[in-house]
Tab-separated table of C-alpha atoms in Angstrom:
chain	number	residue	atom	x	y	z
A	1	MET	CA	0.000	0.000	0.000
A	2	THR	CA	1.402	3.342	-1.110
A	3	ILE	CA	-1.452	5.860	-0.879
A	4	LEU	CA	-3.760	6.270	2.110
A	5	LEU	CA	-6.982	8.274	1.773
A	6	SER	CA	-8.280	9.580	5.073
A	7	THR	CA	-10.530	12.119	6.760
A	8	LEU	CA	-12.094	12.839	10.134
A	9	ASN	CA	-15.844	12.363	9.848
A	10	ALA	CA	-18.228	14.171	12.196
A	11	ARG	CA	-19.729	10.817	13.242
A	12	TYR	CA	-19.022	7.170	12.620
A	13	THR	CA	-22.347	6.882	10.785
A	14	HIS	CA	-21.119	9.343	8.139
A	15	ALA	CA	-19.268	7.485	5.395
A	16	SER	CA	-17.091	9.748	3.228
A	17	LEU	CA	-18.383	9.861	-0.338
A	18	GLY	CA	-15.434	12.037	-1.398
A	19	LEU	CA	-12.794	9.489	-0.416
A	20	ARG	CA	-14.633	6.773	-2.259
A	21	TYR	CA	-14.777	8.915	-5.409
A	22	LEU	CA	-11.012	9.357	-5.225
A	23	LEU	CA	-10.399	5.639	-4.789
A	24	ALA	CA	-12.765	4.774	-7.648
A	25	ASN	CA	-10.853	7.097	-9.981
A	26	MET	CA	-7.255	6.185	-9.049
A	27	GLY	CA	-6.802	4.145	-12.241
A	28	PRO	CA	-3.520	2.191	-12.232
A	29	LEU	CA	-2.823	3.403	-8.680
A	30	GLN	CA	-6.034	1.953	-7.247
A	31	GLU	CA	-4.386	-1.301	-6.169
A	32	GLN	CA	-1.892	0.720	-4.120
A	33	THR	CA	-4.564	2.872	-2.457
A	34	ARG	CA	-6.606	2.311	0.689
A	35	ILE	CA	-9.181	4.237	2.744
A	36	HIS	CA	-9.003	4.655	6.522
A	37	GLU	CA	-11.639	6.953	8.011
A	38	PHE	CA	-11.614	8.393	11.521
A	39	VAL	CA	-14.045	10.366	13.679
A	40	ILE	CA	-13.434	13.787	15.207
A	41	GLY	CA	-12.541	13.796	18.887
A	42	ALA	CA	-9.821	11.145	18.708
A	43	LYS	CA	-6.370	11.724	20.192
A	44	THR	CA	-4.022	13.122	17.536
A	45	SER	CA	-1.152	10.779	18.387
A	46	ASP	CA	-3.481	7.785	18.039
A	47	LEU	CA	-4.546	8.968	14.583
A	48	VAL	CA	-0.960	9.442	13.456
A	49	GLU	CA	0.000	6.009	14.793
A	50	ARG	CA	-2.839	4.348	12.888
A	51	ILE	CA	-2.033	6.209	9.687
A	52	LEU	CA	1.648	5.280	9.847
A	53	ALA	CA	0.754	1.644	10.529
A	54	HIS	CA	-0.231	1.516	6.840
A	55	ARG	CA	3.301	2.660	5.902
A	56	PRO	CA	2.008	5.098	3.260
A	57	ARG	CA	4.173	7.211	0.982
A	58	ILE	CA	1.261	9.587	0.328
A	59	VAL	CA	-1.580	10.560	2.658
A	60	GLY	CA	-4.555	12.262	1.034
A	61	LEU	CA	-6.601	14.092	3.664
A	62	GLY	CA	-10.145	15.446	3.221
A	63	VAL	CA	-10.506	18.766	5.046
A	64	TYR	CA	-13.873	20.241	5.986
A	65	ILE	CA	-15.168	23.005	8.211
A	66	TRP	CA	-15.952	20.520	11.005
A	67	ASN	CA	-12.523	18.847	11.051
A	68	VAL	CA	-9.994	21.488	9.990
A	69	GLU	CA	-8.708	22.259	13.486
A	70	GLU	CA	-8.108	18.619	14.350
A	71	SER	CA	-6.767	17.954	10.852
A	72	THR	CA	-4.259	20.776	11.291
A	73	ARG	CA	-2.917	19.151	14.457
A	74	LEU	CA	-2.854	15.811	12.658
A	75	VAL	CA	-0.796	17.123	9.740
A	76	ALA	CA	1.576	18.978	12.075
A	77	MET	CA	2.350	15.830	14.072
A	78	LEU	CA	2.502	13.610	11.003
A	79	LYS	CA	5.097	15.848	9.338
A	80	ARG	CA	7.129	15.966	12.554
A	81	VAL	CA	7.358	12.226	13.122
A	82	ALA	CA	7.307	11.103	9.469
A	83	PRO	CA	8.545	13.963	7.278
A	84	GLN	CA	9.122	11.533	4.426
A	85	VAL	CA	5.353	11.021	4.044
A	86	THR	CA	3.836	13.358	1.452
A	87	VAL	CA	0.617	14.980	2.627
A	88	VAL	CA	-1.924	16.090	0.012
A	89	LEU	CA	-4.965	18.074	1.142
A	90	GLY	CA	-8.337	18.359	-0.545
A	91	GLY	CA	-11.895	19.317	0.304
A	92	PRO	CA	-13.946	22.519	0.482
A	93	GLU	CA	-12.167	24.041	3.479
A	94	VAL	CA	-8.787	24.154	1.689
A	95	SER	CA	-10.133	24.924	-1.786
A	96	HIS	CA	-10.292	28.671	-1.112
A	97	GLU	CA	-8.147	31.242	0.681
A	98	THR	CA	-5.328	28.692	0.789
A	99	GLY	CA	-2.642	31.299	1.480
A	100	GLU	CA	-4.166	32.102	4.879
A	101	GLN	CA	-4.298	28.590	6.320
A	102	GLU	CA	-1.856	26.932	8.687
A	103	ILE	CA	-2.801	23.450	7.494
A	104	VAL	CA	-1.861	24.408	3.937
A	105	ARG	CA	1.511	25.702	5.116
A	106	LEU	CA	2.185	22.403	6.871
A	107	ALA	CA	1.152	20.127	4.001
A	108	ASP	CA	3.091	19.320	0.830
A	109	TYR	CA	0.324	19.796	-1.754
A	110	VAL	CA	-3.277	20.945	-2.041
A	111	VAL	CA	-5.890	19.999	-4.643
A	112	THR	CA	-8.639	22.603	-4.840
A	113	GLY	CA	-12.110	21.789	-6.131
A	114	TRP	CA	-12.760	18.560	-8.025
A	115	GLY	CA	-10.164	15.896	-7.244
A	116	ASP	CA	-11.348	12.986	-9.402
A	117	VAL	CA	-8.743	13.584	-12.126
A	118	THR	CA	-6.220	15.879	-10.491
A	119	PHE	CA	-5.471	13.862	-7.347
A	120	PRO	CA	-4.532	10.603	-9.162
A	121	LYS	CA	-2.397	12.607	-11.620
A	122	LEU	CA	-0.629	14.385	-8.763
A	123	CYS	CA	0.027	11.100	-6.963
A	124	GLY	CA	1.550	9.630	-10.118
A	125	GLU	CA	3.914	12.593	-10.418
A	126	ILE	CA	4.895	12.386	-6.749
A	127	LEU	CA	5.656	8.664	-7.023
A	128	ASN	CA	7.167	8.499	-10.489
A	129	GLY	CA	8.281	12.052	-11.300
A	130	PRO	CA	8.775	14.647	-12.421
A	131	LYS	CA	8.141	16.002	-8.918
A	132	PRO	CA	5.482	18.727	-8.982
A	133	LEU	CA	6.839	22.191	-8.282
A	134	MET	CA	3.581	23.955	-7.478
A	135	LYS	CA	1.992	23.425	-4.084
A	136	VAL	CA	-1.585	24.264	-5.052
A	137	HIS	CA	-3.219	22.352	-7.914
A	138	ALA	CA	-6.592	23.460	-9.244
A	139	GLY	CA	-8.874	20.472	-9.737
A	140	VAL	CA	-9.790	19.637	-13.323
A	141	GLN	CA	-13.494	19.036	-13.952
A	142	PRO	CA	-13.906	16.097	-16.343
A	143	PRO	CA	-17.045	15.199	-18.310
A	144	MET	CA	-19.472	13.567	-15.884
A	145	ALA	CA	-19.562	10.314	-17.876
A	146	GLU	CA	-15.809	9.929	-17.377
A	147	ILE	CA	-16.016	9.938	-13.561
A	148	ALA	CA	-16.034	6.407	-12.161
A	149	LEU	CA	-18.910	6.020	-9.714
A	150	PRO	CA	-17.832	4.943	-6.211
A	151	TYR	CA	-20.816	3.054	-4.831
A	152	SER	CA	-19.331	-0.435	-5.049
A	153	LEU	CA	-16.722	0.817	-2.564
A	154	TYR	CA	-19.281	1.066	0.210
A	155	SER	CA	-18.517	-1.985	2.330
A	156	ASP	CA	-21.053	-4.396	3.820
A	157	GLU	CA	-20.317	-2.717	7.168
A	158	ASP	CA	-21.138	0.689	5.633
A	159	ILE	CA	-24.410	-0.612	4.215
A	160	ALA	CA	-25.419	-2.193	7.504
A	161	HIS	CA	-24.543	0.635	9.875
A	162	ARG	CA	-23.889	3.941	8.092
A	163	THR	CA	-25.669	6.586	6.050
A	164	LEU	CA	-24.989	6.059	2.348
A	165	TYR	CA	-24.432	9.363	0.560
A	166	VAL	CA	-25.233	9.358	-3.135
A	167	GLU	CA	-25.498	12.006	-5.840
A	168	ALA	CA	-27.243	12.044	-9.197
A	169	SER	CA	-25.693	15.430	-10.001
A	170	ARG	CA	-23.078	17.901	-8.859
A	171	GLY	CA	-23.188	21.653	-8.690
A	172	CYS	CA	-25.996	24.186	-8.414
A	173	PRO	CA	-27.377	26.826	-10.805
A	174	PHE	CA	-28.316	29.215	-7.985
A	175	LYS	CA	-26.060	31.929	-6.600
A	176	CYS	CA	-26.929	32.228	-2.905
A	177	GLU	CA	-23.909	34.099	-1.586
A	178	PHE	CA	-23.648	32.287	1.756
A	179	CYS	CA	-23.218	28.922	0.000
A	180	LEU	CA	-20.123	27.458	-1.687
A	181	SER	CA	-22.353	26.144	-4.457
A	182	SER	CA	-22.813	29.764	-5.551
A	183	LEU	CA	-19.406	29.395	-7.216
A	184	ASP	CA	-20.722	26.701	-9.561
A	185	LYS	CA	-21.779	27.681	-13.060
A	186	THR	CA	-24.646	25.202	-13.202
A	187	ALA	CA	-25.633	21.697	-12.101
A	188	TRP	CA	-24.098	18.749	-13.950
A	189	PRO	CA	-25.991	15.419	-13.993
A	190	PHE	CA	-24.370	12.015	-14.002
A	191	PRO	CA	-25.614	9.657	-16.735
A	192	LEU	CA	-28.897	8.556	-15.201
A	193	ASP	CA	-28.975	4.933	-16.376
A	194	ALA	CA	-25.504	4.277	-14.959
A	195	PHE	CA	-26.427	5.976	-11.689
A	196	LEU	CA	-29.639	3.977	-11.254
A	197	ALA	CA	-27.759	0.768	-12.016
A	198	GLU	CA	-25.463	1.593	-9.096
A	199	MET	CA	-28.464	2.247	-6.857
A	200	GLU	CA	-29.883	-1.119	-7.922
A	201	SER	CA	-26.636	-2.774	-6.905
A	202	LEU	CA	-26.621	-1.038	-3.522
A	203	TYR	CA	-30.219	-2.079	-2.932
A	204	ALA	CA	-29.427	-5.677	-3.853
A	205	ARG	CA	-26.633	-5.622	-1.258
A	206	GLY	CA	-29.062	-4.516	1.448
A	207	ALA	CA	-28.933	-0.713	1.359
A	208	ARG	CA	-32.197	0.842	2.503
A	209	LEU	CA	-31.272	4.398	3.572
A	210	PHE	CA	-30.113	6.694	0.765
A	211	LYS	CA	-29.150	10.319	1.377
A	212	PHE	CA	-28.881	12.343	-1.824
A	213	VAL	CA	-26.441	15.248	-1.596
A	214	ASP	CA	-27.623	16.884	-4.834
A	215	ARG	CA	-28.230	20.578	-4.205
A	216	THR	CA	-31.271	20.693	-6.498
A	217	PHE	CA	-32.993	17.313	-6.697
A	218	ASN	CA	-36.149	18.674	-8.380
A	219	LEU	CA	-34.424	20.946	-10.899
A	220	ASN	CA	-35.004	18.460	-13.737
A	221	VAL	CA	-38.424	16.977	-13.088
A	222	LYS	CA	-38.022	14.083	-15.559
A	223	THR	CA	-34.897	12.973	-13.726
A	224	SER	CA	-36.586	13.438	-10.353
A	225	LEU	CA	-39.509	11.275	-11.422
A	226	ARG	CA	-37.273	8.450	-12.623
A	227	ILE	CA	-35.326	8.444	-9.368
A	228	MET	CA	-38.507	8.514	-7.284
A	229	GLN	CA	-39.971	5.726	-9.411
A	230	PHE	CA	-36.922	3.610	-8.611
A	231	PHE	CA	-37.803	3.820	-4.922
A	232	LEU	CA	-41.548	3.432	-5.512
A	233	ASP	CA	-40.866	0.221	-7.427
A	234	LYS	CA	-38.848	-1.150	-4.508
A	235	LEU	CA	-41.613	-0.245	-2.084
A	236	ALA	CA	-44.223	-1.908	-4.291
A	237	GLN	CA	-42.176	-5.071	-4.715
A	238	ASN	CA	-41.333	-5.385	-1.014
A	239	PRO	CA	-43.790	-3.380	1.111
A	240	ASP	CA	-42.549	-5.046	4.300
A	241	ASP	CA	-38.927	-4.109	3.536
A	242	PRO	CA	-39.099	-0.313	3.136
A	243	VAL	CA	-36.523	2.124	1.852
A	244	TYR	CA	-35.850	5.687	2.986
A	245	ALA	CA	-34.655	8.450	0.653
A	246	HIS	CA	-33.580	11.990	1.538
A	247	PHE	CA	-33.491	14.772	-1.071
A	248	GLU	CA	-32.767	18.515	-1.086
A	249	LEU	CA	-35.701	20.279	-2.708
A	250	VAL	CA	-35.927	23.651	-4.459
A	251	PRO	CA	-38.892	25.095	-2.513
A	252	ASP	CA	-40.731	27.011	-5.234
A	253	HIS	CA	-40.585	24.342	-7.962
A	254	LEU	CA	-43.147	21.587	-7.428
A	255	PRO	CA	-45.068	20.878	-10.647
A	256	GLU	CA	-48.101	18.590	-10.673
A	257	ALA	CA	-46.213	15.596	-12.066
A	258	LEU	CA	-43.834	15.734	-9.118
A	259	LYS	CA	-46.689	16.101	-6.640
A	260	GLU	CA	-48.330	12.990	-8.069
A	261	GLY	CA	-45.146	10.995	-7.532
A	262	ILE	CA	-44.564	12.341	-4.023
A	263	ALA	CA	-48.130	11.502	-2.965
A	264	LYS	CA	-47.501	7.813	-3.698
A	265	PHE	CA	-44.863	7.386	-1.002
A	266	PRO	CA	-45.938	5.755	2.271
A	267	PRO	CA	-45.048	7.247	5.671
A	268	GLY	CA	-41.389	7.020	6.572
A	269	ALA	CA	-40.052	6.540	3.042
A	270	LEU	CA	-39.318	10.109	1.948
A	271	GLN	CA	-37.689	13.195	3.468
A	272	PHE	CA	-37.184	16.581	1.850
A	273	GLU	CA	-34.681	19.126	3.075
A	274	ILE	CA	-35.979	22.516	1.967
A	275	GLY	CA	-33.838	25.633	2.172
A	276	ILE	CA	-35.975	28.691	2.807
A	277	GLN	CA	-33.216	30.577	4.692
A	278	SER	CA	-35.240	33.812	4.778
A	279	PHE	CA	-38.721	34.982	3.811
A	280	ASN	CA	-37.546	38.606	3.618
A	281	PRO	CA	-37.413	39.698	-0.080
A	282	GLU	CA	-34.866	42.448	0.607
A	283	VAL	CA	-32.533	40.026	2.363
A	284	GLN	CA	-33.011	37.470	-0.418
A	285	ALA	CA	-32.037	40.096	-2.992
A	286	LEU	CA	-28.925	41.044	-1.008
A	287	VAL	CA	-27.637	37.457	-0.945
A	288	SER	CA	-28.709	36.744	-4.552
A	289	ARG	CA	-31.294	34.162	-3.557
A	290	ARG	CA	-34.046	33.794	-6.159
A	291	GLN	CA	-37.164	32.445	-4.526
A	292	ASP	CA	-40.881	32.906	-5.049
A	293	ASN	CA	-41.970	33.041	-1.414
A	294	ALA	CA	-45.661	32.551	-2.130
A	295	LYS	CA	-45.001	29.439	-4.216
A	296	ALA	CA	-42.533	28.123	-1.656
A	297	ALA	CA	-45.109	28.520	1.139
A	298	ASP	CA	-47.843	26.928	-0.967
A	299	ASN	CA	-45.604	23.966	-1.763
A	300	ILE	CA	-44.665	23.385	1.875
A	301	ARG	CA	-48.330	23.604	2.817
A	302	TRP	CA	-49.223	21.093	0.092
A	303	LEU	CA	-46.506	18.694	1.259
A	304	THR	CA	-47.719	18.821	4.851
A	305	GLU	CA	-51.382	18.417	3.928
A	306	HIS	CA	-51.301	16.020	0.956
A	307	SER	CA	-48.229	13.837	1.439
A	308	THR	CA	-46.557	11.801	4.156
A	309	THR	CA	-43.163	13.343	3.385
A	310	HIS	CA	-41.059	14.292	6.378
A	311	LEU	CA	-40.003	17.944	5.966
A	312	HIS	CA	-36.775	19.446	7.268
A	313	VAL	CA	-36.903	23.188	6.469
A	314	ASP	CA	-33.912	25.505	6.914
A	315	LEU	CA	-33.770	29.093	8.168
A	316	ILE	CA	-30.584	31.115	8.685
A	317	ALA	CA	-30.245	33.798	11.357
A	318	GLY	CA	-27.664	36.558	10.935
A	319	LEU	CA	-27.983	37.195	7.200
A	320	PRO	CA	-27.019	40.731	6.129
A	321	GLY	CA	-29.929	43.132	6.342
A	322	GLU	CA	-32.135	40.907	8.517
A	323	ASP	CA	-33.055	41.908	12.063
A	324	VAL	CA	-34.630	39.726	14.731
A	325	ALA	CA	-38.177	40.898	13.976
A	326	SER	CA	-37.816	39.914	10.316
A	327	PHE	CA	-36.360	36.527	11.220
A	328	ALA	CA	-39.152	35.973	13.745
A	329	ARG	CA	-41.817	36.584	11.098
A	330	GLY	CA	-40.223	33.995	8.843
A	331	PHE	CA	-39.948	31.531	11.703
A	332	ASP	CA	-43.585	31.983	12.687
A	333	GLN	CA	-44.647	31.509	9.076
A	334	LEU	CA	-42.766	28.215	8.843
A	335	VAL	CA	-44.219	26.948	12.124
A	336	LYS	CA	-47.731	27.621	10.849
A	337	LEU	CA	-46.984	25.795	7.594
A	338	GLY	CA	-46.493	22.628	9.645
A	339	ALA	CA	-43.039	21.292	8.740
A	340	GLN	CA	-41.935	18.588	11.189
A	341	GLU	CA	-38.463	20.110	11.631
A	342	ILE	CA	-37.224	23.681	11.311
A	343	GLN	CA	-33.441	23.723	11.192
A	344	PHE	CA	-32.563	27.028	12.850
A	345	GLY	CA	-29.039	27.756	11.659
A	346	ILE	CA	-26.682	30.638	12.383
A	347	LEU	CA	-24.869	32.129	9.373
A	348	LYS	CA	-21.329	30.888	8.782
A	349	ARG	CA	-18.811	32.576	6.526
A	350	LEU	CA	-17.558	29.651	4.473
A	351	ARG	CA	-14.213	30.223	2.796
A	352	GLY	CA	-14.619	31.470	-0.757
A	353	THR	CA	-18.267	32.512	-0.520
A	354	PRO	CA	-19.208	35.917	-1.983
A	355	ILE	CA	-20.987	37.006	1.197
A	356	ILE	CA	-17.652	38.413	2.358
A	357	ARG	CA	-18.487	41.574	0.392
A	358	TYR	CA	-21.076	42.503	3.016
A	359	THR	CA	-18.675	42.354	5.963
A	360	GLU	CA	-18.144	46.098	6.271
A	361	PRO	CA	-21.452	47.487	4.910
A	362	PHE	CA	-23.488	45.369	7.339
A	363	GLY	CA	-21.075	45.156	10.247
A	364	MET	CA	-20.687	41.394	9.927
A	365	VAL	CA	-18.411	40.091	12.693
A	366	TYR	CA	-17.423	36.429	12.352
A	367	ASP	CA	-15.672	34.041	14.683
A	368	HIS	CA	-12.062	33.673	13.578
A	369	TYR	CA	-12.205	29.924	14.243
A	370	PRO	CA	-14.282	27.222	12.533
A	371	PRO	CA	-17.149	27.063	11.839
A	372	TYR	CA	-16.745	30.869	11.354
A	373	THR	CA	-20.152	31.656	12.820
A	374	VAL	CA	-21.421	35.230	12.650
A	375	LEU	CA	-21.143	36.847	16.085
A	376	ALA	CA	-22.881	40.152	15.377
A	377	THR	CA	-24.240	42.292	12.567
A	378	SER	CA	-25.364	45.894	12.283
A	379	GLN	CA	-28.928	44.622	12.918
A	380	VAL	CA	-28.193	41.990	15.608
A	381	ASP	CA	-25.740	42.705	18.414
A	382	PHE	CA	-23.546	40.043	20.037
A	383	ALA	CA	-25.750	39.495	23.099
A	384	THR	CA	-28.839	39.020	20.941
A	385	MET	CA	-26.974	36.658	18.613
A	386	GLN	CA	-26.037	34.555	21.624
A	387	ARG	CA	-29.706	34.354	22.593
A	388	LEU	CA	-30.464	33.135	19.055
A	389	VAL	CA	-27.733	30.507	19.321
A	390	ARG	CA	-29.294	29.193	22.531
A	391	PHE	CA	-32.772	29.314	20.974
A	392	ALA	CA	-31.500	27.116	18.141
A	393	ARG	CA	-30.035	24.572	20.565
A	394	TYR	CA	-33.140	24.316	22.744
A	395	TRP	CA	-35.349	24.216	19.660
A	396	ASP	CA	-33.460	21.165	18.466
A	397	LEU	CA	-33.756	19.473	21.861
A	398	VAL	CA	-37.450	20.148	22.339
A	399	ALA	CA	-39.184	20.695	18.999
A	400	ASN	CA	-37.014	19.056	16.339
A	401	SER	CA	-36.343	15.974	18.437
A	402	GLY	CA	-39.957	14.837	18.062
A	403	ARG	CA	-39.990	13.916	21.744
A	404	PHE	CA	-42.337	16.734	22.804
A	405	ALA	CA	-44.683	17.058	19.840
A	406	ASN	CA	-47.922	17.677	21.740
A	407	THR	CA	-46.246	19.893	24.315
A	408	THR	CA	-44.467	21.972	21.686
A	409	ARG	CA	-47.746	23.024	20.091
A	410	THR	CA	-48.947	24.365	23.418
A	411	LEU	CA	-45.565	25.888	24.198
A	412	LEU	CA	-45.568	27.904	20.952
A	413	GLY	CA	-49.127	29.195	21.009
A	414	GLU	CA	-50.052	31.979	18.592
A	415	THR	CA	-46.642	33.690	18.641
A	416	PRO	CA	-44.152	30.823	18.268
A	417	PHE	CA	-40.903	32.779	18.079
A	418	ASP	CA	-41.634	35.089	20.999
A	419	ASN	CA	-42.944	32.280	23.176
A	420	PHE	CA	-40.044	29.960	22.510
A	421	MET	CA	-37.520	32.771	22.973
A	422	ALA	CA	-39.019	33.446	26.399
A	423	PHE	CA	-38.702	29.742	27.223
A	424	SER	CA	-35.122	29.706	25.897
A	425	ASP	CA	-34.094	32.697	28.012
A	426	TRP	CA	-35.688	31.120	31.095
A	427	ILE	CA	-34.185	27.660	30.713
A	428	TYR	CA	-30.716	29.135	30.183
A	429	ALA	CA	-31.063	31.309	33.289
A	430	LYS	CA	-32.268	28.240	35.171
A	431	THR	CA	-29.578	25.776	34.046
A	432	ASP	CA	-26.676	27.830	32.638
A	433	ALA	CA	-26.384	25.018	30.095
A	434	THR	CA	-27.291	24.213	26.497
A	435	HIS	CA	-25.735	20.748	26.370
A	436	ARG	CA	-25.737	17.637	28.539
A	437	ILE	CA	-29.290	18.198	29.736
A	438	ALA	CA	-30.690	14.758	30.536
A	439	LEU	CA	-33.997	13.951	28.893
A	440	GLU	CA	-35.879	13.475	32.164
A	441	LYS	CA	-34.533	16.781	33.480
A	442	LEU	CA	-35.527	18.529	30.265
A	443	ALA	CA	-39.073	17.192	30.572
A	444	LYS	CA	-39.311	18.486	34.151
A	445	LEU	CA	-38.048	21.897	33.046
A	446	VAL	CA	-40.631	22.081	30.276
A	447	GLN	CA	-43.376	21.211	32.757
A	448	GLU	CA	-42.126	23.821	35.209
A	449	TRP	CA	-42.178	26.450	32.480
A	450	LEU	CA	-45.742	25.591	31.488
A	451	GLN	CA	-46.804	25.980	35.108
A	452	LEU	CA	-45.029	29.335	35.370
A	453	ARG	CA	-47.027	30.424	32.329
A	454	GLY	CA	-50.272	29.632	34.114
A	455	MET	CA	-51.031	25.999	33.346
A	456	ALA	CA	-52.252	23.881	36.226
A	457	ARG	CA	-49.788	21.300	37.526
A	458	ASP	CA	-51.998	18.304	36.683
A	459	GLU	CA	-52.723	19.649	33.201
A	460	ALA	CA	-49.028	20.278	32.489
A	461	ALA	CA	-48.102	16.825	33.778
A	462	ALA	CA	-50.761	15.188	31.610
A	463	LEU	CA	-49.564	17.098	28.554
A	464	LEU	CA	-45.966	16.005	29.109
A	465	ALA	CA	-47.113	12.460	29.796
A	466	SER	CA	-48.820	12.332	26.400
A	467	ASP	CA	-45.347	12.745	24.876
A	468	TYR	CA	-43.053	11.370	27.559
A	469	ALA	CA	-44.655	8.009	28.270
A	470	GLY	CA	-44.799	6.878	24.672
A	471	LYS	CA	-41.933	8.341	22.732
A	472	LEU	CA	-39.072	9.730	24.763
A	473	ASP	CA	-36.862	6.678	24.848
A	474	THR	CA	-38.270	4.322	22.268
A	475	ALA	CA	-39.759	4.905	18.868
A	476	PRO	CA	-43.060	3.207	18.066
A	477	VAL	CA	-42.948	0.268	15.709
A	478	HIS	CA	-44.108	1.551	12.330
A	479	LYS	CA	-43.392	-1.018	9.658
A	480	PRO	CA	-43.661	1.512	6.837
A	481	ALA	CA	-41.125	3.721	8.632
A	482	ALA	CA	-38.642	1.072	9.679
A	483	ALA	CA	-35.900	2.281	7.357
A	484	ALA	CA	-36.220	5.881	8.538
A	485	PRO	CA	-33.967	7.391	11.227
A	486	GLU	CA	-35.370	7.331	14.767
A	487	ARG	CA	-36.146	11.052	14.941
A	488	GLN	CA	-38.266	10.898	11.802
A	489	ILE	CA	-40.131	7.870	13.159
A	490	ARG	CA	-40.997	9.856	16.285
A	491	HIS	CA	-42.418	12.652	14.136
A	492	LEU	CA	-44.482	10.167	12.168
A	493	ALA	CA	-46.091	8.940	15.352
A	494	THR	CA	-47.596	12.345	16.175
């Protein structure tokens, strides 16, 4: 073994699609290449020891916003104890602003952007000469049909225990300035027949949970329908052996043909991640986000009322030009539309994104360290931003978790944002904590808050019991939802 491909995943259940693409496209070097994935939080010396146990000449390391700090320590130690090992970096975190990064200084080479062609070529030059002189190598984008698909490289262990990431396309035609995909010129599809053949093979090997990372699943409706029909056929053939598919959906593009297909899915088989980000037209214009808000709202409403799709809808706090009142209106609108989960995110300044141009005009202050979260803007001061951060954490624990579905509806009332912010401020003052709150303690805190707001003790206890007794620790057995993650199953039970 000569080349080791590695990264630090956020969780064990996340299997790196990027590393598998590299391995699939190594050509003559594939026999000399292996993958060894790790998880963030491990001791750096242990990681280095395990890497060097492979005796690699080249280590290719995937660097992302969630692992760059630990990866920097890893590269520093690796180059100290084994300077003869060539370290090549890749991934979105090191594809932009490379001159400013310590990890780039420490490494030997960097491949920016697409690595399918450029990384194998670079490895060949390192091993066989002539030795590359340039440190930074811009990734070459090949025709999509020439990229070897990586899905056979998912192991039986991956299929049994990990989320399988798949993509029918790369890129995005939209230009939202907070997103790295804004740098793409368009979306590029993989040949659909070849892709579906790979999905068929994964299914035959036992895969049942497929997470599509395409940025715009419903951009080409004909393609969307064929992919959905693939899963509908599996469900029809084996109704007692369900599949689960996750897609990112463009919110204002849901033609009738797509609705007809979506309506055919049983509970627990389909999830859509829908990026709203903001309902404020002025903010949308500032960040170059094209979105018909009325259509987007109508589509979310249709999905909640006429399909069994699990909806995960995104909002971002801290966008330039948006104050708390504007964000609150968008939040309240989403709550009333009925999505099962609202992902309340705080803006992050990803390296290379065009949103940097608003730093001075809108007083955008970002954390210097990953994940580069916005700390304050001209509309939202630091103290208020911290309250929003805590709101987001408690919202995930209480509302998004699906553990307090009945209670959450009462907790939110007619003014969801204001009511939950009051609860968030109170629970933080009470506990001085946003993490490591045991489930039983959290339930007691929610009940105490309801009583403080005027609910009788017995009534509050009964309300909590309607959630707590049935769903806090175990998900109900729903055969149609068996392939779905536990949180989604809890939502389906409400």
